Amino acid sequence: MQNIDLHNHSRVSDGLLTPTELVTLAAGNGVTTLALTDHDDVQGLTEAAQTAGNLGIRFIDGVEVSVTWAQHTIHIVGLNIDPCNIALLDGLAGIRSGRMERAEKIANELAKAGIPGALEGALRHAHNPNIVARPHFARYLVERGVARDVRAVFKRFLVKGKAGYVKHCWAELGEAISWIRGAGGVAVLAHPGRCVVGRDVMDRLLDEFVEAGGQAIEVVTCNHTSDQVAFFAAQANRRGLLASRGSDYHGPGESYLEPGKLPPLPPQCVPVWQAWGDLTLH
Ligand code: AMP
Ligand code: MN
Ligand code: MN
Ligand code: MN
């Protein structure tokens, strides 16, 4: 039986595991096709592909691109990308270059809230100094005893309206989709249930995503309720979009679901992997 998981992180971005550890865990869970989709960086793909080859599972090159759309942060996953494509690499480098300045601002805000040393603290948790992300700050805050775990940190800090949140301008939706498609990939709207609030905004996002060349949405992802799975499956079908399935796994203790431990796509969906040929390994 196929078990396809197309959204996972390693410590090349804000995951906890090395690419090798991630692929090994996924393979142990029975995943037969795995994508690594680190935020704004493709550095982990070579190692992950090699480990997947050694373990006899299929590997898909991926990335998760940070985008600002109508003042909302949304994420576009690129699947089956060419990780050497220059326009894609340039685009991702541009996004990464903004992260350090943002990290400094986050640290300043936390210092004002009485938590000093957050930049140095977050950097100690970031294995890739080019990707300092909010989970690295969250891990530092846990380490300081400010909150019990990363999830608890995000309830009190680092999100809109709370200490340590700073506004940031990521890539534009259209450019992110064109980098992914230009690199031969499929552009997938990640965890749509977590993107925006309100039916009107969601409709507008899906309209603009399709108009800009978006091809798929993640129907099954870690925190979609069964109602959301049904809703996005219907949206995908109505709009002629492919459907993806991905756990958005970040690491032990920080994710509800391990790689591959997700419900299947609803049967009426057209899977994003349908065009990728026979996924059965011989
Ligand atoms: P950044 O790209 O630096 O804004 O960090 C975004 C990452 O923070 C996401 O990819 C998640 O891994 C994590 N994150 C965002 N919101 C939450 C939350 N409410 N609880 C736990 N992790 C979160
Ligand atoms: Mn993340
Ligand atoms: Mn995401
Ligand atoms: Mn993700």
PDB file of C-alpha atoms and ligand atoms in Angstrom:
ATOM      1  CA  MET A   1       0.000   0.000   0.000  1.00  0.00           C
ATOM      2  CA  GLN A   2       1.213   3.504  -0.819  1.00  0.00           C
ATOM      3  CA  ASN A   3       1.756   5.971   1.982  1.00  0.00           C
ATOM      4  CA  ILE A   4       2.605   9.359   0.522  1.00  0.00           C
ATOM      5  CA  ASP A   5       3.629  12.288   2.752  1.00  0.00           C
ATOM      6  CA  LEU A   6       4.540  15.469   0.891  1.00  0.00           C
ATOM      7  CA  HIS A   7       5.210  18.031   3.639  1.00  0.00           C
ATOM      8  CA  ASN A   8       8.018  17.629   6.187  1.00  0.00           C
ATOM      9  CA  HIS A   9      10.757  19.702   7.806  1.00  0.00           C
ATOM     10  CA  SER A  10      14.335  19.042   8.823  1.00  0.00           C
ATOM     11  CA  ARG A  11      16.736  21.201  10.802  1.00  0.00           C
ATOM     12  CA  VAL A  12      17.736  22.887   7.561  1.00  0.00           C
ATOM     13  CA  SER A  13      14.730  25.045   8.483  1.00  0.00           C
ATOM     14  CA  ASP A  14      12.718  24.772  11.698  1.00  0.00           C
ATOM     15  CA  GLY A  15      12.520  20.987  12.097  1.00  0.00           C
ATOM     16  CA  LEU A  16      14.400  19.147  14.822  1.00  0.00           C
ATOM     17  CA  LEU A  17      15.798  16.198  12.859  1.00  0.00           C
ATOM     18  CA  THR A  18      18.559  15.969  10.292  1.00  0.00           C
ATOM     19  CA  PRO A  19      17.342  15.071   6.787  1.00  0.00           C
ATOM     20  CA  THR A  20      18.674  11.542   7.343  1.00  0.00           C
ATOM     21  CA  GLU A  21      16.867  11.170  10.677  1.00  0.00           C
ATOM     22  CA  LEU A  22      13.623  12.443   9.131  1.00  0.00           C
ATOM     23  CA  VAL A  23      13.742  10.070   6.163  1.00  0.00           C
ATOM     24  CA  THR A  24      14.639   7.159   8.430  1.00  0.00           C
ATOM     25  CA  LEU A  25      11.700   7.903  10.734  1.00  0.00           C
ATOM     26  CA  ALA A  26       9.330   8.209   7.771  1.00  0.00           C
ATOM     27  CA  ALA A  27      10.515   4.972   6.211  1.00  0.00           C
ATOM     28  CA  GLY A  28      10.081   3.236   9.570  1.00  0.00           C
ATOM     29  CA  ASN A  29       6.496   4.517   9.664  1.00  0.00           C
ATOM     30  CA  GLY A  30       5.803   2.904   6.305  1.00  0.00           C
ATOM     31  CA  VAL A  31       6.019   6.038   4.159  1.00  0.00           C
ATOM     32  CA  THR A  32       6.668   4.966   0.564  1.00  0.00           C
ATOM     33  CA  THR A  33       7.034   8.452  -0.963  1.00  0.00           C
ATOM     34  CA  LEU A  34       8.346  11.374   1.071  1.00  0.00           C
ATOM     35  CA  ALA A  35       8.925  15.039   0.271  1.00  0.00           C
ATOM     36  CA  LEU A  36      11.236  17.258   2.301  1.00  0.00           C
ATOM     37  CA  THR A  37       9.816  20.781   2.220  1.00  0.00           C
ATOM     38  CA  ASP A  38      11.984  23.027   4.363  1.00  0.00           C
ATOM     39  CA  HIS A  39      11.063  26.691   4.648  1.00  0.00           C
ATOM     40  CA  ASP A  40      12.802  28.841   2.029  1.00  0.00           C
ATOM     41  CA  ASP A  41      15.811  26.531   1.588  1.00  0.00           C
ATOM     42  CA  VAL A  42      16.678  23.411  -0.390  1.00  0.00           C
ATOM     43  CA  GLN A  43      19.954  22.514   1.320  1.00  0.00           C
ATOM     44  CA  GLY A  44      18.642  19.299   2.862  1.00  0.00           C
ATOM     45  CA  LEU A  45      17.439  17.684  -0.346  1.00  0.00           C
ATOM     46  CA  THR A  46      20.637  15.949  -1.446  1.00  0.00           C
ATOM     47  CA  GLU A  47      21.122  14.183   1.878  1.00  0.00           C
ATOM     48  CA  ALA A  48      17.439  13.278   2.138  1.00  0.00           C
ATOM     49  CA  ALA A  49      17.362  11.863  -1.391  1.00  0.00           C
ATOM     50  CA  GLN A  50      20.437   9.775  -0.704  1.00  0.00           C
ATOM     51  CA  THR A  51      19.000   8.327   2.510  1.00  0.00           C
ATOM     52  CA  ALA A  52      15.670   7.638   0.805  1.00  0.00           C
ATOM     53  CA  GLY A  53      17.545   5.788  -1.949  1.00  0.00           C
ATOM     54  CA  ASN A  54      19.415   3.708   0.627  1.00  0.00           C
ATOM     55  CA  LEU A  55      16.181   2.837   2.413  1.00  0.00           C
ATOM     56  CA  GLY A  56      14.275   2.082  -0.782  1.00  0.00           C
ATOM     57  CA  ILE A  57      11.620   4.778  -0.547  1.00  0.00           C
ATOM     58  CA  ARG A  58      10.784   7.353  -3.177  1.00  0.00           C
ATOM     59  CA  PHE A  59      11.891  10.924  -2.558  1.00  0.00           C
ATOM     60  CA  ILE A  60      10.352  14.136  -3.891  1.00  0.00           C
ATOM     61  CA  ASP A  61      12.350  17.386  -3.892  1.00  0.00           C
ATOM     62  CA  GLY A  62      10.328  20.085  -2.190  1.00  0.00           C
ATOM     63  CA  VAL A  63      10.380  23.483  -0.524  1.00  0.00           C
ATOM     64  CA  GLU A  64       7.887  25.606   1.438  1.00  0.00           C
ATOM     65  CA  VAL A  65       7.958  29.227   0.324  1.00  0.00           C
ATOM     66  CA  SER A  66       6.939  32.023   2.723  1.00  0.00           C
ATOM     67  CA  VAL A  67       4.529  34.462   1.088  1.00  0.00           C
ATOM     68  CA  THR A  68       2.711  37.611   2.115  1.00  0.00           C
ATOM     69  CA  TRP A  69      -0.719  37.847   0.565  1.00  0.00           C
ATOM     70  CA  ALA A  70      -3.148  40.642   1.496  1.00  0.00           C
ATOM     71  CA  GLN A  71      -1.260  41.136   4.767  1.00  0.00           C
ATOM     72  CA  HIS A  72      -1.536  37.448   5.631  1.00  0.00           C
ATOM     73  CA  THR A  73       1.415  35.082   5.808  1.00  0.00           C
ATOM     74  CA  ILE A  74       0.686  32.054   3.680  1.00  0.00           C
ATOM     75  CA  HIS A  75       2.859  29.135   2.662  1.00  0.00           C
ATOM     76  CA  ILE A  76       3.223  27.669  -0.812  1.00  0.00           C
ATOM     77  CA  VAL A  77       4.801  24.238  -1.060  1.00  0.00           C
ATOM     78  CA  GLY A  78       6.687  23.451  -4.244  1.00  0.00           C
ATOM     79  CA  LEU A  79       6.832  19.747  -5.095  1.00  0.00           C
ATOM     80  CA  ASN A  80       9.030  17.951  -7.599  1.00  0.00           C
ATOM     81  CA  ILE A  81      11.102  21.076  -8.118  1.00  0.00           C
ATOM     82  CA  ASP A  82      14.501  21.153  -9.757  1.00  0.00           C
ATOM     83  CA  PRO A  83      16.608  22.150  -6.725  1.00  0.00           C
ATOM     84  CA  CYS A  84      19.279  23.636  -9.018  1.00  0.00           C
ATOM     85  CA  ASN A  85      16.969  26.070 -10.808  1.00  0.00           C
ATOM     86  CA  ILE A  86      18.639  29.481 -10.615  1.00  0.00           C
ATOM     87  CA  ALA A  87      15.513  31.670 -10.478  1.00  0.00           C
ATOM     88  CA  LEU A  88      14.092  29.533  -7.661  1.00  0.00           C
ATOM     89  CA  LEU A  89      17.389  29.595  -5.749  1.00  0.00           C
ATOM     90  CA  ASP A  90      17.664  33.373  -6.191  1.00  0.00           C
ATOM     91  CA  GLY A  91      14.102  33.846  -4.985  1.00  0.00           C
ATOM     92  CA  LEU A  92      14.677  31.703  -1.898  1.00  0.00           C
ATOM     93  CA  ALA A  93      17.953  33.523  -1.156  1.00  0.00           C
ATOM     94  CA  GLY A  94      16.027  36.802  -1.249  1.00  0.00           C
ATOM     95  CA  ILE A  95      13.529  35.519   1.312  1.00  0.00           C
ATOM     96  CA  ARG A  96      16.299  34.183   3.568  1.00  0.00           C
ATOM     97  CA  SER A  97      18.125  37.496   3.499  1.00  0.00           C
ATOM     98  CA  GLY A  98      15.194  39.169   5.240  1.00  0.00           C
ATOM     99  CA  ARG A  99      15.092  36.644   8.075  1.00  0.00           C
ATOM    100  CA  MET A 100      18.065  37.902  10.106  1.00  0.00           C
ATOM    101  CA  GLU A 101      16.795  41.471  10.242  1.00  0.00           C
ATOM    102  CA  ARG A 102      13.413  40.153  11.322  1.00  0.00           C
ATOM    103  CA  ALA A 103      15.070  37.979  13.965  1.00  0.00           C
ATOM    104  CA  GLU A 104      16.789  41.055  15.398  1.00  0.00           C
ATOM    105  CA  LYS A 105      13.430  42.819  15.608  1.00  0.00           C
ATOM    106  CA  ILE A 106      11.812  39.810  17.288  1.00  0.00           C
ATOM    107  CA  ALA A 107      14.647  39.723  19.833  1.00  0.00           C
ATOM    108  CA  ASN A 108      14.238  43.461  20.522  1.00  0.00           C
ATOM    109  CA  GLU A 109      10.532  43.004  21.126  1.00  0.00           C
ATOM    110  CA  LEU A 110      11.149  40.081  23.472  1.00  0.00           C
ATOM    111  CA  ALA A 111      13.794  42.112  25.333  1.00  0.00           C
ATOM    112  CA  LYS A 112      11.196  44.854  25.847  1.00  0.00           C
ATOM    113  CA  ALA A 113       8.907  42.183  27.294  1.00  0.00           C
ATOM    114  CA  GLY A 114      11.634  41.229  29.775  1.00  0.00           C
ATOM    115  CA  ILE A 115      13.268  38.363  27.901  1.00  0.00           C
ATOM    116  CA  PRO A 116      16.850  39.267  26.995  1.00  0.00           C
ATOM    117  CA  GLY A 117      19.315  37.359  24.820  1.00  0.00           C
ATOM    118  CA  ALA A 118      16.727  35.931  22.438  1.00  0.00           C
ATOM    119  CA  LEU A 119      18.701  36.440  19.232  1.00  0.00           C
ATOM    120  CA  GLU A 120      21.709  34.530  20.552  1.00  0.00           C
ATOM    121  CA  GLY A 121      19.354  31.978  22.105  1.00  0.00           C
ATOM    122  CA  ALA A 122      17.421  31.407  18.885  1.00  0.00           C
ATOM    123  CA  LEU A 123      20.625  31.191  16.860  1.00  0.00           C
ATOM    124  CA  ARG A 124      21.858  28.411  19.128  1.00  0.00           C
ATOM    125  CA  HIS A 125      18.779  26.408  18.117  1.00  0.00           C
ATOM    126  CA  ALA A 126      19.092  27.235  14.412  1.00  0.00           C
ATOM    127  CA  HIS A 127      21.317  24.712  12.680  1.00  0.00           C
ATOM    128  CA  ASN A 128      21.131  26.724   9.484  1.00  0.00           C
ATOM    129  CA  PRO A 129      22.032  30.311  10.383  1.00  0.00           C
ATOM    130  CA  ASN A 130      20.267  31.502   7.217  1.00  0.00           C
ATOM    131  CA  ILE A 131      16.914  30.274   8.531  1.00  0.00           C
ATOM    132  CA  VAL A 132      16.139  31.706  11.923  1.00  0.00           C
ATOM    133  CA  ALA A 133      12.449  31.031  12.394  1.00  0.00           C
ATOM    134  CA  ARG A 134       9.951  31.554  15.178  1.00  0.00           C
ATOM    135  CA  PRO A 135      10.236  27.951  16.441  1.00  0.00           C
ATOM    136  CA  HIS A 136      13.920  28.636  17.210  1.00  0.00           C
ATOM    137  CA  PHE A 137      12.823  31.531  19.410  1.00  0.00           C
ATOM    138  CA  ALA A 138      10.119  29.347  20.913  1.00  0.00           C
ATOM    139  CA  ARG A 139      12.673  26.654  21.821  1.00  0.00           C
ATOM    140  CA  TYR A 140      14.826  29.288  23.511  1.00  0.00           C
ATOM    141  CA  LEU A 141      11.819  30.500  25.499  1.00  0.00           C
ATOM    142  CA  VAL A 142      11.080  26.939  26.615  1.00  0.00           C
ATOM    143  CA  GLU A 143      14.727  26.550  27.602  1.00  0.00           C
ATOM    144  CA  ARG A 144      14.419  29.688  29.759  1.00  0.00           C
ATOM    145  CA  GLY A 145      11.354  28.245  31.455  1.00  0.00           C
ATOM    146  CA  VAL A 146       9.058  30.951  30.100  1.00  0.00           C
ATOM    147  CA  ALA A 147       6.589  28.308  28.902  1.00  0.00           C
ATOM    148  CA  ARG A 148       6.154  24.544  29.142  1.00  0.00           C
ATOM    149  CA  ASP A 149       6.595  23.736  25.458  1.00  0.00           C
ATOM    150  CA  VAL A 150       6.741  25.290  22.018  1.00  0.00           C
ATOM    151  CA  ARG A 151       2.989  25.144  21.587  1.00  0.00           C
ATOM    152  CA  ALA A 152       2.509  27.009  24.849  1.00  0.00           C
ATOM    153  CA  VAL A 153       5.014  29.661  23.745  1.00  0.00           C
ATOM    154  CA  PHE A 154       2.989  30.308  20.586  1.00  0.00           C
ATOM    155  CA  LYS A 155      -0.116  30.922  22.676  1.00  0.00           C
ATOM    156  CA  ARG A 156       1.574  33.786  24.532  1.00  0.00           C
ATOM    157  CA  PHE A 157       4.339  35.049  22.263  1.00  0.00           C
ATOM    158  CA  LEU A 158       5.436  35.419  18.635  1.00  0.00           C
ATOM    159  CA  VAL A 159       1.931  35.653  17.138  1.00  0.00           C
ATOM    160  CA  LYS A 160      -0.100  38.702  16.134  1.00  0.00           C
ATOM    161  CA  GLY A 161      -0.953  40.850  19.120  1.00  0.00           C
ATOM    162  CA  LYS A 162       1.601  39.173  21.417  1.00  0.00           C
ATOM    163  CA  ALA A 163       5.146  40.066  22.472  1.00  0.00           C
ATOM    164  CA  GLY A 164       7.771  39.088  19.928  1.00  0.00           C
ATOM    165  CA  TYR A 165       5.513  39.369  16.888  1.00  0.00           C
ATOM    166  CA  VAL A 166       6.843  41.547  14.121  1.00  0.00           C
ATOM    167  CA  LYS A 167       5.286  42.298  10.782  1.00  0.00           C
ATOM    168  CA  HIS A 168       7.293  41.003   7.874  1.00  0.00           C
ATOM    169  CA  CYS A 169       7.054  41.107   4.116  1.00  0.00           C
ATOM    170  CA  TRP A 170       7.758  37.743   2.494  1.00  0.00           C
ATOM    171  CA  ALA A 171       7.630  36.927  -1.247  1.00  0.00           C
ATOM    172  CA  GLU A 172       4.624  37.793  -3.392  1.00  0.00           C
ATOM    173  CA  LEU A 173       2.168  35.013  -4.218  1.00  0.00           C
ATOM    174  CA  GLY A 174       2.660  35.306  -7.986  1.00  0.00           C
ATOM    175  CA  GLU A 175       6.426  35.265  -7.819  1.00  0.00           C
ATOM    176  CA  ALA A 176       6.527  32.270  -5.462  1.00  0.00           C
ATOM    177  CA  ILE A 177       4.281  30.289  -7.804  1.00  0.00           C
ATOM    178  CA  SER A 178       6.317  31.277 -10.843  1.00  0.00           C
ATOM    179  CA  TRP A 179       9.619  30.262  -9.175  1.00  0.00           C
ATOM    180  CA  ILE A 180       8.142  26.862  -8.340  1.00  0.00           C
ATOM    181  CA  ARG A 181       6.600  26.307 -11.758  1.00  0.00           C
ATOM    182  CA  GLY A 182       9.700  27.670 -13.487  1.00  0.00           C
ATOM    183  CA  ALA A 183      11.664  24.983 -11.632  1.00  0.00           C
ATOM    184  CA  GLY A 184       9.327  22.334 -13.059  1.00  0.00           C
ATOM    185  CA  GLY A 185       7.435  21.958  -9.789  1.00  0.00           C
ATOM    186  CA  VAL A 186       3.822  21.901  -8.699  1.00  0.00           C
ATOM    187  CA  ALA A 187       2.661  24.832  -6.534  1.00  0.00           C
ATOM    188  CA  VAL A 188       0.570  23.670  -3.576  1.00  0.00           C
ATOM    189  CA  LEU A 189      -1.299  25.904  -1.124  1.00  0.00           C
ATOM    190  CA  ALA A 190      -0.090  24.562   2.232  1.00  0.00           C
ATOM    191  CA  HIS A 191      -2.389  23.888   5.204  1.00  0.00           C
ATOM    192  CA  PRO A 192      -5.194  26.108   3.809  1.00  0.00           C
ATOM    193  CA  GLY A 193      -7.217  25.715   6.997  1.00  0.00           C
ATOM    194  CA  ARG A 194      -4.514  27.622   8.863  1.00  0.00           C
ATOM    195  CA  CYS A 195      -3.950  30.394   6.265  1.00  0.00           C
ATOM    196  CA  VAL A 196      -6.726  32.876   6.683  1.00  0.00           C
ATOM    197  CA  VAL A 197      -9.872  33.286   8.698  1.00  0.00           C
ATOM    198  CA  GLY A 198     -13.277  33.780   7.086  1.00  0.00           C
ATOM    199  CA  ARG A 199     -14.983  32.273   4.085  1.00  0.00           C
ATOM    200  CA  ASP A 200     -14.781  35.434   1.946  1.00  0.00           C
ATOM    201  CA  VAL A 201     -11.041  35.804   2.403  1.00  0.00           C
ATOM    202  CA  MET A 202     -10.547  32.095   1.727  1.00  0.00           C
ATOM    203  CA  ASP A 203     -12.535  32.370  -1.512  1.00  0.00           C
ATOM    204  CA  ARG A 204     -10.460  35.329  -2.615  1.00  0.00           C
ATOM    205  CA  LEU A 205      -7.215  33.556  -1.733  1.00  0.00           C
ATOM    206  CA  LEU A 206      -8.228  30.459  -3.705  1.00  0.00           C
ATOM    207  CA  ASP A 207      -9.320  32.632  -6.659  1.00  0.00           C
ATOM    208  CA  GLU A 208      -6.002  34.461  -6.719  1.00  0.00           C
ATOM    209  CA  PHE A 209      -4.001  31.286  -6.131  1.00  0.00           C
ATOM    210  CA  VAL A 210      -5.596  29.666  -9.190  1.00  0.00           C
ATOM    211  CA  GLU A 211      -5.245  32.834 -11.241  1.00  0.00           C
ATOM    212  CA  ALA A 212      -1.534  33.037 -10.405  1.00  0.00           C
ATOM    213  CA  GLY A 213      -0.972  29.460 -11.592  1.00  0.00           C
ATOM    214  CA  GLY A 214      -1.370  27.508  -8.350  1.00  0.00           C
ATOM    215  CA  GLN A 215      -2.109  23.863  -9.105  1.00  0.00           C
ATOM    216  CA  ALA A 216      -2.902  22.025  -5.866  1.00  0.00           C
ATOM    217  CA  ILE A 217      -4.010  22.393  -2.260  1.00  0.00           C
ATOM    218  CA  GLU A 218      -3.173  20.360   0.804  1.00  0.00           C
ATOM    219  CA  VAL A 219      -6.451  18.681   1.574  1.00  0.00           C
ATOM    220  CA  VAL A 220      -5.055  16.374   4.237  1.00  0.00           C
ATOM    221  CA  THR A 221      -2.613  17.944   6.703  1.00  0.00           C
ATOM    222  CA  CYS A 222      -1.908  17.539  10.393  1.00  0.00           C
ATOM    223  CA  ASN A 223      -4.470  19.839  11.940  1.00  0.00           C
ATOM    224  CA  HIS A 224      -7.316  19.830   9.427  1.00  0.00           C
ATOM    225  CA  THR A 225     -10.559  18.641  10.968  1.00  0.00           C
ATOM    226  CA  SER A 226     -12.646  16.171   8.987  1.00  0.00           C
ATOM    227  CA  ASP A 227     -14.921  19.092   8.052  1.00  0.00           C
ATOM    228  CA  GLN A 228     -11.934  20.987   6.686  1.00  0.00           C
ATOM    229  CA  VAL A 229     -10.783  17.925   4.733  1.00  0.00           C
ATOM    230  CA  ALA A 230     -14.235  17.670   3.159  1.00  0.00           C
ATOM    231  CA  PHE A 231     -14.382  21.425   2.492  1.00  0.00           C
ATOM    232  CA  PHE A 232     -10.988  21.614   0.799  1.00  0.00           C
ATOM    233  CA  ALA A 233     -11.594  18.407  -1.153  1.00  0.00           C
ATOM    234  CA  ALA A 234     -14.758  20.020  -2.537  1.00  0.00           C
ATOM    235  CA  GLN A 235     -12.905  23.273  -3.265  1.00  0.00           C
ATOM    236  CA  ALA A 236     -10.160  21.369  -5.082  1.00  0.00           C
ATOM    237  CA  ASN A 237     -12.678  19.563  -7.259  1.00  0.00           C
ATOM    238  CA  ARG A 238     -14.728  22.680  -7.961  1.00  0.00           C
ATOM    239  CA  ARG A 239     -11.658  24.653  -8.958  1.00  0.00           C
ATOM    240  CA  GLY A 240      -9.855  21.921 -10.879  1.00  0.00           C
ATOM    241  CA  LEU A 241      -7.035  21.717  -8.351  1.00  0.00           C
ATOM    242  CA  LEU A 242      -5.035  18.638  -7.442  1.00  0.00           C
ATOM    243  CA  ALA A 243      -5.016  17.451  -3.837  1.00  0.00           C
ATOM    244  CA  SER A 244      -1.979  16.882  -1.644  1.00  0.00           C
ATOM    245  CA  ARG A 245      -1.358  15.079   1.636  1.00  0.00           C
ATOM    246  CA  GLY A 246       1.360  16.100   4.075  1.00  0.00           C
ATOM    247  CA  SER A 247       1.973  15.892   7.796  1.00  0.00           C
ATOM    248  CA  ASP A 248       3.972  19.153   8.170  1.00  0.00           C
ATOM    249  CA  TYR A 249       6.117  17.209  10.616  1.00  0.00           C
ATOM    250  CA  HIS A 250       8.695  19.269  12.559  1.00  0.00           C
ATOM    251  CA  GLY A 251      10.081  16.816  15.076  1.00  0.00           C
ATOM    252  CA  PRO A 252       9.532  14.726  18.200  1.00  0.00           C
ATOM    253  CA  GLY A 253       7.445  16.477  20.826  1.00  0.00           C
ATOM    254  CA  GLU A 254       6.485  19.350  18.514  1.00  0.00           C
ATOM    255  CA  SER A 255       4.074  17.744  16.074  1.00  0.00           C
ATOM    256  CA  TYR A 256       0.781  15.951  16.650  1.00  0.00           C
ATOM    257  CA  LEU A 257       1.404  13.491  13.874  1.00  0.00           C
ATOM    258  CA  GLU A 258       4.471  11.647  12.716  1.00  0.00           C
ATOM    259  CA  PRO A 259       5.301  11.364   9.004  1.00  0.00           C
ATOM    260  CA  GLY A 260       2.836   9.115   7.216  1.00  0.00           C
ATOM    261  CA  LYS A 261       0.364   8.953  10.101  1.00  0.00           C
ATOM    262  CA  LEU A 262      -2.389  10.821   8.318  1.00  0.00           C
ATOM    263  CA  PRO A 263      -5.799   9.910   6.923  1.00  0.00           C
ATOM    264  CA  PRO A 264      -5.908   9.105   3.196  1.00  0.00           C
ATOM    265  CA  LEU A 265      -7.096  11.649   0.652  1.00  0.00           C
ATOM    266  CA  PRO A 266     -10.862  11.501   0.146  1.00  0.00           C
ATOM    267  CA  PRO A 267     -11.600   9.260  -2.842  1.00  0.00           C
ATOM    268  CA  GLN A 268     -13.057  12.056  -4.985  1.00  0.00           C
ATOM    269  CA  CYS A 269      -9.735  13.970  -4.981  1.00  0.00           C
ATOM    270  CA  VAL A 270      -7.281  13.926  -7.854  1.00  0.00           C
ATOM    271  CA  PRO A 271      -3.942  13.319  -6.104  1.00  0.00           C
ATOM    272  CA  VAL A 272      -1.081  15.663  -6.887  1.00  0.00           C
ATOM    273  CA  TRP A 273       1.115  12.618  -7.467  1.00  0.00           C
ATOM    274  CA  GLN A 274      -1.147  11.221 -10.185  1.00  0.00           C
ATOM    275  CA  ALA A 275       0.984  12.766 -12.916  1.00  0.00           C
ATOM    276  CA  TRP A 276       4.234  11.497 -11.439  1.00  0.00           C
ATOM    277  CA  GLY A 277       3.991   8.039 -12.885  1.00  0.00           C
ATOM    278  CA  ASP A 278       4.121   4.730 -11.099  1.00  0.00           C
ATOM    279  CA  LEU A 279       5.081   5.282  -7.491  1.00  0.00           C
ATOM    280  CA  THR A 280       5.362   1.577  -6.831  1.00  0.00           C
ATOM    281  CA  LEU A 281       8.944   0.632  -6.220  1.00  0.00           C
ATOM    282  CA  HIS A 282      10.140  -2.530  -7.884  1.00  0.00           C
TER     283      HIS A 282
HETATM  284  P1  AMP B   1       8.408  31.789  10.625  1.00  0.00           P
HETATM  285  O1  AMP B   1       8.577  31.306   9.205  1.00  0.00           O
HETATM  286  O2  AMP B   1       9.721  32.207  11.235  1.00  0.00           O
HETATM  287  O3  AMP B   1       7.338  32.821  10.763  1.00  0.00           O
HETATM  288  O4  AMP B   1       7.961  30.534  11.482  1.00  0.00           O
HETATM  289  C1  AMP B   1       6.789  29.868  11.112  1.00  0.00           C
HETATM  290  C2  AMP B   1       6.768  28.495  11.740  1.00  0.00           C
HETATM  291  O5  AMP B   1       6.409  28.610  13.106  1.00  0.00           O
HETATM  292  C3  AMP B   1       5.730  27.594  11.140  1.00  0.00           C
HETATM  293  O6  AMP B   1       6.233  26.977   9.988  1.00  0.00           O
HETATM  294  C4  AMP B   1       5.515  26.607  12.245  1.00  0.00           C
HETATM  295  O7  AMP B   1       6.544  25.650  12.231  1.00  0.00           O
HETATM  296  C5  AMP B   1       5.680  27.460  13.493  1.00  0.00           C
HETATM  297  N1  AMP B   1       4.400  27.934  14.054  1.00  0.00           N
HETATM  298  C6  AMP B   1       3.660  28.969  13.614  1.00  0.00           C
HETATM  299  N2  AMP B   1       2.565  29.126  14.385  1.00  0.00           N
HETATM  300  C7  AMP B   1       2.622  28.148  15.332  1.00  0.00           C
HETATM  301  C8  AMP B   1       1.806  27.763  16.439  1.00  0.00           C
HETATM  302  N3  AMP B   1       0.690  28.445  16.713  1.00  0.00           N
HETATM  303  N4  AMP B   1       2.200  26.713  17.178  1.00  0.00           N
HETATM  304  C9  AMP B   1       3.336  26.032  16.910  1.00  0.00           C
HETATM  305  N5  AMP B   1       4.141  26.352  15.884  1.00  0.00           N
HETATM  306  C10 AMP B   1       3.796  27.388  15.113  1.00  0.00           C
HETATM  307 MN    MN B   2       7.673  25.449  10.313  1.00  0.00          MN
HETATM  308 MN    MN B   3       3.672  26.174   6.809  1.00  0.00          MN
HETATM  309 MN    MN B   4       5.557  23.332   6.897  1.00  0.00          MN
END
